[in-house]
GROMACS .gro file of C-alpha atoms in nm:
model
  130
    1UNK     CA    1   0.000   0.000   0.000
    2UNK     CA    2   0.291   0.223   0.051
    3UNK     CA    3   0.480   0.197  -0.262
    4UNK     CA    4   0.335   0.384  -0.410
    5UNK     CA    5   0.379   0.693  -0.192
    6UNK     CA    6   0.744   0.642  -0.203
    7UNK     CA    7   0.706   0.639  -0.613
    8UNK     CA    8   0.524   0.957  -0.553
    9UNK     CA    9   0.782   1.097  -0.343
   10UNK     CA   10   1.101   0.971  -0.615
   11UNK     CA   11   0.904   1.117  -0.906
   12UNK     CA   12   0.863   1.432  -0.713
   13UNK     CA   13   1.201   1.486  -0.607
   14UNK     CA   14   1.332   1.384  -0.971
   15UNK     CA   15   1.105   1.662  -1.156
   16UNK     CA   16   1.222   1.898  -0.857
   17UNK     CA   17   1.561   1.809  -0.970
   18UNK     CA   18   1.538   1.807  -1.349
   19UNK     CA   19   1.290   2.145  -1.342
   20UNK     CA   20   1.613   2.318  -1.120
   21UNK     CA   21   1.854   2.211  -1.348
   22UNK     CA   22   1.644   2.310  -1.656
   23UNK     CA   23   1.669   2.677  -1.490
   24UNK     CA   24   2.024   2.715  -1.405
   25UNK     CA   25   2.092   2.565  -1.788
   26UNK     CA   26   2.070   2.874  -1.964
   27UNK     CA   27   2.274   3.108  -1.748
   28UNK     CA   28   2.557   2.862  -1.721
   29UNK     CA   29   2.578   2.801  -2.078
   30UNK     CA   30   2.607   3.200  -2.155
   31UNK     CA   31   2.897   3.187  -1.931
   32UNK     CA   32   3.032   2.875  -2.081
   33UNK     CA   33   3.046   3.091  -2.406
   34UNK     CA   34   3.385   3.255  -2.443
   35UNK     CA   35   3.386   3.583  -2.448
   36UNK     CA   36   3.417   3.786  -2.820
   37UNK     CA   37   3.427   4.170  -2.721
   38UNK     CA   38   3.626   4.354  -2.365
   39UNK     CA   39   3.587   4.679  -2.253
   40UNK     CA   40   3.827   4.870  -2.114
   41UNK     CA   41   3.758   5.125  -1.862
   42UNK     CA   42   4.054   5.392  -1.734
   43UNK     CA   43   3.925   5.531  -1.431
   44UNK     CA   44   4.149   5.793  -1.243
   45UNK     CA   45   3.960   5.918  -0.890
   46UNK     CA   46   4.057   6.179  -0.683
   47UNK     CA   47   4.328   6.101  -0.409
   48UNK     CA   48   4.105   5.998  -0.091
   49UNK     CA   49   3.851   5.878  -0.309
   50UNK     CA   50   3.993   5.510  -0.363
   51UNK     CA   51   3.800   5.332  -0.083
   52UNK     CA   52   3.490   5.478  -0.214
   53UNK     CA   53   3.543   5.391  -0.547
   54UNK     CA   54   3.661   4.981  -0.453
   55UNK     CA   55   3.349   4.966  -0.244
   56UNK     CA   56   3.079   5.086  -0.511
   57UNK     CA   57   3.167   4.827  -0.690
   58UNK     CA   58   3.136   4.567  -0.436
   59UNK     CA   59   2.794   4.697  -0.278
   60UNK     CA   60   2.633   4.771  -0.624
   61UNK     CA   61   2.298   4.598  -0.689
   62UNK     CA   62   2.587   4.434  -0.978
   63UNK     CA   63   2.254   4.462  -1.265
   64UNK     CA   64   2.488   4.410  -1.508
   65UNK     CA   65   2.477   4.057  -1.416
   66UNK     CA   66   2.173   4.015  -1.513
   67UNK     CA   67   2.267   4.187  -1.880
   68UNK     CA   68   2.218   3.959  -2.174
   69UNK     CA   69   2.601   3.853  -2.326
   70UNK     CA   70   2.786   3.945  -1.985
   71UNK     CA   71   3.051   3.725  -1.882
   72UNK     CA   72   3.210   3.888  -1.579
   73UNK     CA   73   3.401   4.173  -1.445
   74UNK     CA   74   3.736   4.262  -1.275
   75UNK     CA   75   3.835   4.602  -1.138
   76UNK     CA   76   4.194   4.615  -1.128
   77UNK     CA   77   4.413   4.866  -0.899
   78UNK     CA   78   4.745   5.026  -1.023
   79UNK     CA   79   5.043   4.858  -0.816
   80UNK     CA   80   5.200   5.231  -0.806
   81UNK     CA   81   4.943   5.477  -0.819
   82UNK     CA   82   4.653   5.396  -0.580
   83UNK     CA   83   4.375   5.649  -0.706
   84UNK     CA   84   4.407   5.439  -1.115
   85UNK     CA   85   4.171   5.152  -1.173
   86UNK     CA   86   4.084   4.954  -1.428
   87UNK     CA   87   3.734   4.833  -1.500
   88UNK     CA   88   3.786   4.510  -1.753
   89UNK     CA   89   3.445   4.344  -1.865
   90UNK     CA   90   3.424   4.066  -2.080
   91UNK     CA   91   3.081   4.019  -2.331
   92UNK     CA   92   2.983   3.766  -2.646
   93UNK     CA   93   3.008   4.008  -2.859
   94UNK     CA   94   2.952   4.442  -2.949
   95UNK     CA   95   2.594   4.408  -2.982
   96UNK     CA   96   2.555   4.270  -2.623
   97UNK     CA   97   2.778   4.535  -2.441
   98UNK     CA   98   2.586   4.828  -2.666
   99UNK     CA   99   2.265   4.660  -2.588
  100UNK     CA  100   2.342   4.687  -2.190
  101UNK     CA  101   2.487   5.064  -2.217
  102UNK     CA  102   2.138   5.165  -2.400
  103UNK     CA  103   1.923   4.978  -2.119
  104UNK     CA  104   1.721   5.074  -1.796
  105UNK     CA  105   1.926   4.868  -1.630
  106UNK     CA  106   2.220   5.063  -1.682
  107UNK     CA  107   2.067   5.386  -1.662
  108UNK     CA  108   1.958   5.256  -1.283
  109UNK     CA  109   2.338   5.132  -1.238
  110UNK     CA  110   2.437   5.468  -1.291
  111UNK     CA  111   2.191   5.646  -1.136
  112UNK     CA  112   2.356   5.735  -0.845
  113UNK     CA  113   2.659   5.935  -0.970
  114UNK     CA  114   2.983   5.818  -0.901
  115UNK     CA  115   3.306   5.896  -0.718
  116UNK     CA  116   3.433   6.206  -0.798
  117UNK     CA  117   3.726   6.159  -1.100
  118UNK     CA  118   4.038   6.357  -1.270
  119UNK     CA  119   4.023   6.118  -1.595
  120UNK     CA  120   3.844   5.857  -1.721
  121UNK     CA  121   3.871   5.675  -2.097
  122UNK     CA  122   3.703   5.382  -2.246
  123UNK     CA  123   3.846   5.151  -2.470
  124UNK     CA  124   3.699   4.835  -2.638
  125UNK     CA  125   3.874   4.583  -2.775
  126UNK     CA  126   3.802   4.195  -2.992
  127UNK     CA  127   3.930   3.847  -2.875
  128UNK     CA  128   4.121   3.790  -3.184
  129UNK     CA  129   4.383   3.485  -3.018
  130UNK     CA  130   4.385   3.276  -2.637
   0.00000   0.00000   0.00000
């Protein structure tokens, strides 16, 4: 009489399983993807200012996660100069990264203002060898 509650049970845990996995598929296999396109971002703050600037990026609501093509994000330090960064992100391709700069999202991102800066210069460049 039982049995079949514990077939019930299997099956249910099984399509839990499966329907979770199904989910997570997508996301994993855009970040599978290699990257195609990497923007470059020169960032110069004003002396003091450094703190500020590593800890915006760590408390940010990070929406660009979210962005269609995005495959991550590193924001380097200079080893000699403490107020230059570098903001590196890595997309499939041009379309995606122009895609996210022309969305809500990263009007929201933004919103705030920033820290204030002496310099800043973006530069984009192709995966052409690895």
């Amino acid at each position: 009489m039982y049995w079949w509650v514990v077939v019930l049970v299997t099956l249910s845990a099984a399509l839990a399983i499966a329907f979770q996995q199904k989910e997570q598929r997508p996301s994993e296999t855009q970040k599978d993807e290699p990257p195609q396109f990497v923007t470059a971002f020169n960032v110069e703050v004003e002396e003091g200012h450094e703190k500020e600037f590593i800890e915006r990026f760590q408390k940010r609501a990070r929406l660009i996660d979210k962005a269609k093509g995005f495959k991550g994000v590193y924001v380097l330090q200079h080893t000699q100069t403490d107020n230059k960064f570098l903001v590196v992100t890595f997309w499939k391709d041009e379309a995606s990264f122009r895609a996210w700069v022309e969305s809500e999202e990263f009007r929201k991102a933004h919103a705030e203002g920033g820290v204030p800066t002496k310099a800043m210069q973006l530069d984009t460049y192709r995966i052409v060898a690895k």
